[in-house]
CSV table of C-alpha atoms in Angstrom, one decimal:
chain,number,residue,atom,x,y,z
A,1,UNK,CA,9.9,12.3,23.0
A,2,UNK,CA,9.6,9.7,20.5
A,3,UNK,CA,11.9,6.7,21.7
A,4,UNK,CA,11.6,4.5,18.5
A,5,UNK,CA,14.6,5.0,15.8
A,6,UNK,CA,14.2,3.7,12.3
A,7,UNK,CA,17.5,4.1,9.7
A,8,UNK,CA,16.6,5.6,6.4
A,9,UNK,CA,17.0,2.3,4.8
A,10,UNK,CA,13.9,0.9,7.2
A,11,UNK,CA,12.2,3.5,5.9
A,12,UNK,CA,12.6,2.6,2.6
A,13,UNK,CA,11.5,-1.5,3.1
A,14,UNK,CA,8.4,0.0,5.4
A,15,UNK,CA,7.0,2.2,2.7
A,16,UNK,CA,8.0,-0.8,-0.4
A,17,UNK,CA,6.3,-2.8,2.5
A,18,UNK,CA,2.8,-0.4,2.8
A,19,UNK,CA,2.7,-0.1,-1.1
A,20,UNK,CA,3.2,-3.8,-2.6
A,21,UNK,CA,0.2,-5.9,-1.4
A,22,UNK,CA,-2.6,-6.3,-3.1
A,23,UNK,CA,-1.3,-4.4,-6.6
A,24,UNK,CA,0.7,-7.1,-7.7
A,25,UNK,CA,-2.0,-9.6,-8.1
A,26,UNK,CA,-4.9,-7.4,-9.7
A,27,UNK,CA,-3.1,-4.4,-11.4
A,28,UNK,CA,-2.4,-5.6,-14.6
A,29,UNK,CA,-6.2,-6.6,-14.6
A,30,UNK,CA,-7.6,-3.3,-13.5
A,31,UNK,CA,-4.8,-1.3,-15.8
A,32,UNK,CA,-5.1,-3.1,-18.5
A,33,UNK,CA,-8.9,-3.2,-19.0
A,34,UNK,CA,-8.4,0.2,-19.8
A,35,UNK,CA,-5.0,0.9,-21.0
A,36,UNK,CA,-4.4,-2.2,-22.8
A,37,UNK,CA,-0.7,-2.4,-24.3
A,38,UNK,CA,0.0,0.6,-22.8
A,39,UNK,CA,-0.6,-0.3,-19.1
A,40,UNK,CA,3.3,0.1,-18.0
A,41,UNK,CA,3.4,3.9,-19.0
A,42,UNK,CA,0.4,4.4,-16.7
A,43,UNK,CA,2.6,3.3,-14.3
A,44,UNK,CA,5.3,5.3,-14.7
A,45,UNK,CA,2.9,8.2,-14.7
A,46,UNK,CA,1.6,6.8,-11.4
A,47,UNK,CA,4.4,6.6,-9.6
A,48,UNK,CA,5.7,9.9,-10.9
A,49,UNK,CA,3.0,11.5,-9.0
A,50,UNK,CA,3.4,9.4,-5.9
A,51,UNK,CA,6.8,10.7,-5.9
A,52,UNK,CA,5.6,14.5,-6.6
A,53,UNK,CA,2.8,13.8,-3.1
A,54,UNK,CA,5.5,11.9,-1.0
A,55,UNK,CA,8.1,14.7,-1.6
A,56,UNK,CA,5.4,17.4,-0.5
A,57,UNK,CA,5.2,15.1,2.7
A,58,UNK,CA,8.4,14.8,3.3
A,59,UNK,CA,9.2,18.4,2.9
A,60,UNK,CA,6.5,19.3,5.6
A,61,UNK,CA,7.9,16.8,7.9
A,62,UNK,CA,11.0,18.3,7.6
A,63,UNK,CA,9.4,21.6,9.0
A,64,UNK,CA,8.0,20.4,12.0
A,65,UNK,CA,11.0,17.8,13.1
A,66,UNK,CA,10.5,15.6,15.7
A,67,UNK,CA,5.9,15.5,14.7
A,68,UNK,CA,3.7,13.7,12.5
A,69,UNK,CA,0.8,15.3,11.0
A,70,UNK,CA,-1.1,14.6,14.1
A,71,UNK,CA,0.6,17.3,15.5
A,72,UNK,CA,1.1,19.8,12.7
A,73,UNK,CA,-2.0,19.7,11.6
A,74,UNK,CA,-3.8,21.1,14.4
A,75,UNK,CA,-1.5,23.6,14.9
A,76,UNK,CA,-1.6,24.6,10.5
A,77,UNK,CA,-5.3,24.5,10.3
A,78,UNK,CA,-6.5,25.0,14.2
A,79,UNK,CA,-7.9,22.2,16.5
A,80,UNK,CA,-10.6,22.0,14.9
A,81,UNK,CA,-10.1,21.0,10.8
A,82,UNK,CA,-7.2,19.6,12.1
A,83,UNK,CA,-9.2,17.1,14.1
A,84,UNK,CA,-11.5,16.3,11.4
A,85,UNK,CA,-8.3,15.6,9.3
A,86,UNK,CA,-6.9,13.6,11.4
A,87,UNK,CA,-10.3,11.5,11.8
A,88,UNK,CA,-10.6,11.3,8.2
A,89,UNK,CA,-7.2,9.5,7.9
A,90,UNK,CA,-8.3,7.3,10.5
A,91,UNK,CA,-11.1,6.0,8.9
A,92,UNK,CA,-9.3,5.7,5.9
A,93,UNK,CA,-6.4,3.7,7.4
A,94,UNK,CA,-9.3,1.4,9.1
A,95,UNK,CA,-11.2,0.9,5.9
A,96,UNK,CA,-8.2,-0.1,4.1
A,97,UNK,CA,-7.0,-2.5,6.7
A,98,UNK,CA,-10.3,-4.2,6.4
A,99,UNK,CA,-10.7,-4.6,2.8
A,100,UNK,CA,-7.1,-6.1,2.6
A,101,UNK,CA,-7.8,-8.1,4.7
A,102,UNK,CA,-10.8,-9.5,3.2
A,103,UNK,CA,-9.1,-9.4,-0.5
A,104,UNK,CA,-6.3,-11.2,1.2
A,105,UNK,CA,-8.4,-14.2,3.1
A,106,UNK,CA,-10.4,-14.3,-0.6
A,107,UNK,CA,-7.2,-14.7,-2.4
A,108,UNK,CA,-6.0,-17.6,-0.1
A,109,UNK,CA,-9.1,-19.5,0.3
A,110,UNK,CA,-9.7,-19.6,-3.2
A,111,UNK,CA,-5.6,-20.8,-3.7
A,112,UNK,CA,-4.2,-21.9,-1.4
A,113,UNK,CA,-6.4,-22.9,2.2
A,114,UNK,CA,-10.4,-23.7,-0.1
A,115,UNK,CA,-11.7,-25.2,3.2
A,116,UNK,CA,-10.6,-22.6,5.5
A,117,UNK,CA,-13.3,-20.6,6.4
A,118,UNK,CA,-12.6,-16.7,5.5
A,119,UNK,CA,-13.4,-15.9,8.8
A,120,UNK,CA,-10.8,-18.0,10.0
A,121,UNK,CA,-8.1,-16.6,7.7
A,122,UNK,CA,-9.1,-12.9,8.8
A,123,UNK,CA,-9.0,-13.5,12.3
A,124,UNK,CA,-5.3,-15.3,11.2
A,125,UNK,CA,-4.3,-12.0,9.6
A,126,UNK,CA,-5.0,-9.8,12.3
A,127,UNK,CA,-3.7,-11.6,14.8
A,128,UNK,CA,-0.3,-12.0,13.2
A,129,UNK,CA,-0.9,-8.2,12.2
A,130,UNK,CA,-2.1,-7.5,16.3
A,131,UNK,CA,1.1,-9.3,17.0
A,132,UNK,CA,3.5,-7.0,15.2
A,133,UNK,CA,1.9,-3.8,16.0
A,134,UNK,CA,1.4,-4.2,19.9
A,135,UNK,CA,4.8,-4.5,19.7
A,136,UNK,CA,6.0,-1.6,18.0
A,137,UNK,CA,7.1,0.3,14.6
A,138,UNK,CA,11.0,-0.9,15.5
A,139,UNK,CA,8.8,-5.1,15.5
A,140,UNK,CA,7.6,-3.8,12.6
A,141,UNK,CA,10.5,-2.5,11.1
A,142,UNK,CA,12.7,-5.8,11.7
A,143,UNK,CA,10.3,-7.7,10.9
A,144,UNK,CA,10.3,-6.1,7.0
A,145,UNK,CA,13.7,-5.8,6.8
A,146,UNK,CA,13.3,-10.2,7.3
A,147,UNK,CA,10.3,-10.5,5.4
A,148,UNK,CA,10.0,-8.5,2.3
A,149,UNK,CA,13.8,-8.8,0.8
A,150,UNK,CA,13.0,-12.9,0.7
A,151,UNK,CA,9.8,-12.2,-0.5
A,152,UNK,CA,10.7,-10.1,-3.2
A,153,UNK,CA,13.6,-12.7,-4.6
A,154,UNK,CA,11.0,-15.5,-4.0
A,155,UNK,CA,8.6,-13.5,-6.4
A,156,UNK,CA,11.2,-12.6,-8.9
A,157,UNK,CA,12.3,-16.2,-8.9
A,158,UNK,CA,9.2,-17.7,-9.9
A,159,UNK,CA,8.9,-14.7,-12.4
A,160,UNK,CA,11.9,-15.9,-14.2
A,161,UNK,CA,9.7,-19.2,-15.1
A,162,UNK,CA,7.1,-17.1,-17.5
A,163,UNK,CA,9.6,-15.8,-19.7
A,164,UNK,CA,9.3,-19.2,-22.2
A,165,UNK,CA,5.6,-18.4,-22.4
A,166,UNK,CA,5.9,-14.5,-23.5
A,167,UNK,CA,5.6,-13.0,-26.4
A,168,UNK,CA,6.9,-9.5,-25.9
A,169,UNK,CA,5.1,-8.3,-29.9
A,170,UNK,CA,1.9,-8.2,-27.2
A,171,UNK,CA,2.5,-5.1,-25.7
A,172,UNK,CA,3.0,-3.2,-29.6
A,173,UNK,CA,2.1,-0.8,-31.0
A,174,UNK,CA,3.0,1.8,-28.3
A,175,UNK,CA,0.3,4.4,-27.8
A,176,UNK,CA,-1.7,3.1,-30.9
A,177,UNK,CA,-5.1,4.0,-29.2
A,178,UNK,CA,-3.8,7.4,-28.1
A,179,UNK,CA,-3.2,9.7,-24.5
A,180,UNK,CA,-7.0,9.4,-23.7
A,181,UNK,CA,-7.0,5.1,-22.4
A,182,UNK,CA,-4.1,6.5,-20.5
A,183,UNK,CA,-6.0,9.0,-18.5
A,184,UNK,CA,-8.9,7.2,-17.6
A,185,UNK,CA,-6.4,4.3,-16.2
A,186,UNK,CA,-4.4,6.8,-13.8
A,187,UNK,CA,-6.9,7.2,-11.5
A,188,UNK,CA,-7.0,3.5,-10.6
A,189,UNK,CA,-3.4,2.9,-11.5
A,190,UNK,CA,-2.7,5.5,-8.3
A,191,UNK,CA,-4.8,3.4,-6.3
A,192,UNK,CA,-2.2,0.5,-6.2
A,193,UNK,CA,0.6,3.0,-5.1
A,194,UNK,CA,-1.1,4.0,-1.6
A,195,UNK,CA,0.6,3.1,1.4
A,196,UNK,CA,3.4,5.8,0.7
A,197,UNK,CA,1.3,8.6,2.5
A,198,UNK,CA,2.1,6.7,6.1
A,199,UNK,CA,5.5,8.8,5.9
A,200,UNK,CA,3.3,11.9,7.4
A,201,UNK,CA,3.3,9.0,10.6
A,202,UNK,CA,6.3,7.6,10.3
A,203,UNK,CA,8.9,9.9,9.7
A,204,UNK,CA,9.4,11.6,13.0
A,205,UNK,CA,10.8,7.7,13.9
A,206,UNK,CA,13.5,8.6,11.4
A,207,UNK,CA,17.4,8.5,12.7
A,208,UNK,CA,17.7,11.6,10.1
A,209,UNK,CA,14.2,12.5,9.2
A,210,UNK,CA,15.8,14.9,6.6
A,211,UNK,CA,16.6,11.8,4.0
A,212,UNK,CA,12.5,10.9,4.2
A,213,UNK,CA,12.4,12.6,0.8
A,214,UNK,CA,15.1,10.3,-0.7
A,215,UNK,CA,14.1,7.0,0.8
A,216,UNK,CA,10.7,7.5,0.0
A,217,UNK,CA,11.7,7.9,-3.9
A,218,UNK,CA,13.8,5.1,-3.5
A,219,UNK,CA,10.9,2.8,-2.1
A,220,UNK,CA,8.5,4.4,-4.7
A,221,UNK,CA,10.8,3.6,-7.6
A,222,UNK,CA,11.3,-0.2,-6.4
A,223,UNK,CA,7.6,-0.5,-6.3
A,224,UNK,CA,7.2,1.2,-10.0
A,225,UNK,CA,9.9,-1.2,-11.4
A,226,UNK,CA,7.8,-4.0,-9.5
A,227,UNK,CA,4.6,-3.6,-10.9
A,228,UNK,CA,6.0,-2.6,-14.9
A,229,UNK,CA,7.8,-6.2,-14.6
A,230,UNK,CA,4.6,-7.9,-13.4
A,231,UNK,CA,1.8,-6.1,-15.9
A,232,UNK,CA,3.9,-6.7,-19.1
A,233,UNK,CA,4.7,-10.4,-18.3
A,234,UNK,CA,1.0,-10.5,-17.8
A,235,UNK,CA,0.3,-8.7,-21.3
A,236,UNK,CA,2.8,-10.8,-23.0
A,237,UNK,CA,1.7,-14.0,-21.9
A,238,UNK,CA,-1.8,-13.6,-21.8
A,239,UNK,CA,-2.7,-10.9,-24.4
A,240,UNK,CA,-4.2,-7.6,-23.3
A,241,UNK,CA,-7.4,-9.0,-23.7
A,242,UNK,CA,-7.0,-12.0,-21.6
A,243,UNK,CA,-5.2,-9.7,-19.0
A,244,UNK,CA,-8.5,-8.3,-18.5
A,245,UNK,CA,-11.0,-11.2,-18.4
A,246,UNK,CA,-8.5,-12.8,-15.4
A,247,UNK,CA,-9.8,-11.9,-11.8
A,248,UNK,CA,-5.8,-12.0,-10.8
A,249,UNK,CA,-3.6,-12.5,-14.1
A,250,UNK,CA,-0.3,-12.7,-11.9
A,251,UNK,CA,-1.4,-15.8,-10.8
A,252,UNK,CA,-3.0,-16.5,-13.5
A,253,UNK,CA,0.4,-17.1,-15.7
A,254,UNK,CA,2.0,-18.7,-12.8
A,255,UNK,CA,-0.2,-21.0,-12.3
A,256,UNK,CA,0.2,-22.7,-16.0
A,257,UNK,CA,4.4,-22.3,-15.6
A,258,UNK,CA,5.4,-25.9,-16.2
A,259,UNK,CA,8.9,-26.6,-15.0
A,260,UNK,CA,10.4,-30.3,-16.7
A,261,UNK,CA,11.9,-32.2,-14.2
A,262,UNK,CA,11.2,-29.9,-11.3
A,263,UNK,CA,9.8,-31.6,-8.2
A,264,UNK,CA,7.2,-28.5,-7.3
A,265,UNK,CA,4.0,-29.4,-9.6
A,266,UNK,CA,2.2,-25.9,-8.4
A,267,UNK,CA,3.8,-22.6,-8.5
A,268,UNK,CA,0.5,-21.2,-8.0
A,269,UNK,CA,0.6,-22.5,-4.3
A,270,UNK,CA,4.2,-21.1,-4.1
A,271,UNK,CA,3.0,-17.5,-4.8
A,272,UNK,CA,0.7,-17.3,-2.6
A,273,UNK,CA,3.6,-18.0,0.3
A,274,UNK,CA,5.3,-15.5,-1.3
A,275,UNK,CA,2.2,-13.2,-1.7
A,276,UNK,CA,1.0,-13.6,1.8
A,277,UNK,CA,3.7,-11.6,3.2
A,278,UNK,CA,3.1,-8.6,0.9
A,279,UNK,CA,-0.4,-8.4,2.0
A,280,UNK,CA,0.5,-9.2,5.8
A,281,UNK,CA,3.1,-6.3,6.2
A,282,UNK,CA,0.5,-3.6,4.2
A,283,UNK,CA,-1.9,-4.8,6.8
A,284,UNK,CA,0.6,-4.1,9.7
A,285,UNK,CA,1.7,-1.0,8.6
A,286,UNK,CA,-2.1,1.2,8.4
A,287,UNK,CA,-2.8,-1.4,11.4
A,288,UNK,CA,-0.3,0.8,13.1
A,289,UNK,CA,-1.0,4.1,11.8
A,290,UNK,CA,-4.2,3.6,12.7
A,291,UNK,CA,-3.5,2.9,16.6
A,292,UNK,CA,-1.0,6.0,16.2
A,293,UNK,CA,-3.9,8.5,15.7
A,294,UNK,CA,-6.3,7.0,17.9
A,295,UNK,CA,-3.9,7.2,21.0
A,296,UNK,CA,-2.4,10.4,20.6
A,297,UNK,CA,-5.7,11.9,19.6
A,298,UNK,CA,-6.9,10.5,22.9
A,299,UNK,CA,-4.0,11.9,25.0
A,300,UNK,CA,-2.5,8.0,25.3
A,301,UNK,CA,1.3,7.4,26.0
A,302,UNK,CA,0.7,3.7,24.7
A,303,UNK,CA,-0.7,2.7,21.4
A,304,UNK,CA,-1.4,-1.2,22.4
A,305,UNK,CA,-4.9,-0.8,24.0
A,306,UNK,CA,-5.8,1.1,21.0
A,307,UNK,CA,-5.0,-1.5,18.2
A,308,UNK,CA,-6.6,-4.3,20.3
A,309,UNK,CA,-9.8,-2.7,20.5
A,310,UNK,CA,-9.4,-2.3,16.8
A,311,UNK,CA,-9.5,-5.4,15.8
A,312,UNK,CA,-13.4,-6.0,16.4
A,313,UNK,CA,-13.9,-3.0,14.3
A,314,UNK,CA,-11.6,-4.5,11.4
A,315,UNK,CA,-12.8,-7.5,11.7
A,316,UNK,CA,-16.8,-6.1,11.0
A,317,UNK,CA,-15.6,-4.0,8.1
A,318,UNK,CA,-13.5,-6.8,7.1
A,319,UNK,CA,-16.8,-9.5,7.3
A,320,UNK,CA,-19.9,-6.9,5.8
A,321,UNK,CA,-19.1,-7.3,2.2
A,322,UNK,CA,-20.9,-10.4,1.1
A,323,UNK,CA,-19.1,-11.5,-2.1
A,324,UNK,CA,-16.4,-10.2,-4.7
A,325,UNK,CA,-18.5,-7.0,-6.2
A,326,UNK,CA,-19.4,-5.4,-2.6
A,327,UNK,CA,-15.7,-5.6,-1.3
A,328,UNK,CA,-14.5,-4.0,-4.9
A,329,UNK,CA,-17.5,-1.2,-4.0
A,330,UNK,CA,-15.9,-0.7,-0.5
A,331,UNK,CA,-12.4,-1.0,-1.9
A,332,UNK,CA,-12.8,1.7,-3.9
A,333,UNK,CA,-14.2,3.8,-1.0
A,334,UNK,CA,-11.2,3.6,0.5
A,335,UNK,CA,-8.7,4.4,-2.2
A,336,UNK,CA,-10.6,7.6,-3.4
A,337,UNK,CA,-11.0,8.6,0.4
A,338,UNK,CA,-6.8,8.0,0.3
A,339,UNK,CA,-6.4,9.8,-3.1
A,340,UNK,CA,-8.4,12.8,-1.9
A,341,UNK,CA,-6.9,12.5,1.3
A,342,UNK,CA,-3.3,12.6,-0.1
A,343,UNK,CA,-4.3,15.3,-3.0
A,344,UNK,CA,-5.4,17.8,-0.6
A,345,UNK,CA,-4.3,18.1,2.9
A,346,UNK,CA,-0.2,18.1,2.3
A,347,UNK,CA,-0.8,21.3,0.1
A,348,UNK,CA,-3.0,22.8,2.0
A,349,UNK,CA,-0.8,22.5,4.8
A,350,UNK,CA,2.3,23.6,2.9
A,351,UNK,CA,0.2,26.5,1.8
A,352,UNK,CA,-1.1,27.3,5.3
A,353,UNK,CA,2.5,27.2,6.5
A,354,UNK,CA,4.2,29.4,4.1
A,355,UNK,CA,1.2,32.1,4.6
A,356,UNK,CA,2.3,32.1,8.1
A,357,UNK,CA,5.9,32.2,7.9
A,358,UNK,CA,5.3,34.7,5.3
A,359,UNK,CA,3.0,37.1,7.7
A,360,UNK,CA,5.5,36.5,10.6
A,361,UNK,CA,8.7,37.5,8.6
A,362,UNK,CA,6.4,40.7,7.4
């Protein structure tokens, strides 16, 4: 009997708080290097998928109330697939805890903590991360409800201080290079939307698991509106082509924001504070899956001894990239593991389910 509760509005700031991490700071770089001007309709048209694949989850959570997909999937598919499902998420969750993490302790070395060993700053991030998840998804879930509303008006805030650098004519024409850009950027557009598929873990926590379906639009919408706001002030400050040349363009035009008279010289420095939470709470949340499926898999009535010995294992995948390419490489591992992941198993199980419930009613 699951003893945790979480109110459909903690739902909403955990699944804003899986999704919005990384994204904001290299999205409008990897969408617009192939969308150009166009870039905010791929992400429309990548969050109107995430919302088709979330409501698929929530509607087979809402057939097995009370279990996660650990426990509906073995009984769907048998003990078997089900099991190498389930170890397929896992590996998932752990490989994208540990690139985050690295992309994270990159990002901050490099602006805000340059003689910090990234070592250092990993072992910083998982501990905090360690911190939250030993103590469980209701930690968790006050600790987003704090964190991410503050860092979200922070983020907006210093936002605000672009406009008097944009030139909104950058993103025109609309669709002058046709459909096709837009198609080859969805792919990788999708990419920055995972973190959404942890409601096949989360939502038996749910007060009334029934509005998963609702909250999880609701977080998935926030997170569209996020990243549309971010990529065109990127575009129409920068250019489209400039976009593209930037390792992290939302910095990028934050960091040449000049504010007369304003007593903060570096906003730059600012956004990372701001950032940092983002990235901390993504880690947290697939920290915790992770420890979810590993402990009930293993028969455990505690997760904690799971997510300790975890963090070696993060740590090493988190460490084996040696410089910016290899952690793209396995970065991209992980999100096409995700996006396969999350294409295939919630409709095969829906499938699955309605064949049986079709040969029991016959």
């Amino acid at each position: 009997m699951i003893k945790d509760r979480l109110t459909t509005s903690q739902i909403v700031v955990q699944l804003f708080a899986a999704m919005v991490g990384v994204g904001i700071l290299t999205l409008p770089e990897t969408v617009g290097a192939k969308a150009g001007v166009d870039s905010w309709i791929v992400i429309f048209a990548a969050g109107f998928l995430a919302m088709v694949a979330v409501s698929i989850m929530a509607y087979l959570g809402n057939r097995f109330p009370g279990k996660s997909i650990i426990h509906y999937a073995p009984t769907l598919i048998g003990k078997m697939l089900g099991t190498i499902v389930l170890l397929a998420f896992l590996l998932y969750f752990l490989m994208f805890v540990g690139t985050v993490v690295r992309i994270s302790a990159d990002v901050t070395k490099l602006f805000l903590l340059d003689l910090t060993p990234v070592e250092v700053i990993i072992i910083g991030m998982l501990t905090i991360s360690s911190y939250l998840v030993l103590h469980g998804v209701n930690a968790i879930a006050r600790f987003n409800e704090f964190i991410q509303p503050l860092a979200l008006l922070l983020l907006l805030l210093v936002l605000t201080q672009t406009i008097r650098d944009t030139d909104f004519g950058r993103i025109l024409p609309v669709l002058g290079d046709g459909i096709q850009p837009l198609m080859h950027a969805l792919p990788s557009t999708f990419f920055s939307f995972m973190g959404f598929e942890i409601l096949l873990f989360i939502q038996p926590f749910m007060e009334q698991p029934r509005g998963a379906q609702r909250a999880a639009l609701i977080s998935i919408g926030a997170t569209m509106i996020l990243y549309v706001i971010v990529t065109i002030l990127c575009i129409a400050v920068l250019g489209k082509s400039e976009v593209t040349l930037v390792e992290y363009p939302t910095l990028a035009i934050i960091k040449n924001i000049e504010v007369p008279g304003a007593f903060i010289e570096r906003l730059d420095s600012i956004m990372m504070m701001v950032w940092i939470p983002f990235a901390v709470t993504t880690i947290v949340m697939f920290h915790y899956c992770a420890s979810l499926i590993a402990s009930q898999m293993l028969g455990l009535q505690e997760h904690r001894v799971i997510a300790l010995f975890m963090i070696p294992l993060v740590y090493l995948i988190a460490v084996l990239p040696r410089n910016i390419l290899e952690v793209d490489k396995w970065s991209n591992w992980a999100s096409w593991l995700g996006v396969s992941l999350i294409a295939v198993v919630p409709i095969w199980l829906v499938l699955v389910y309605k064949w049986k419930r079709r040969r029991q009613s016959a």
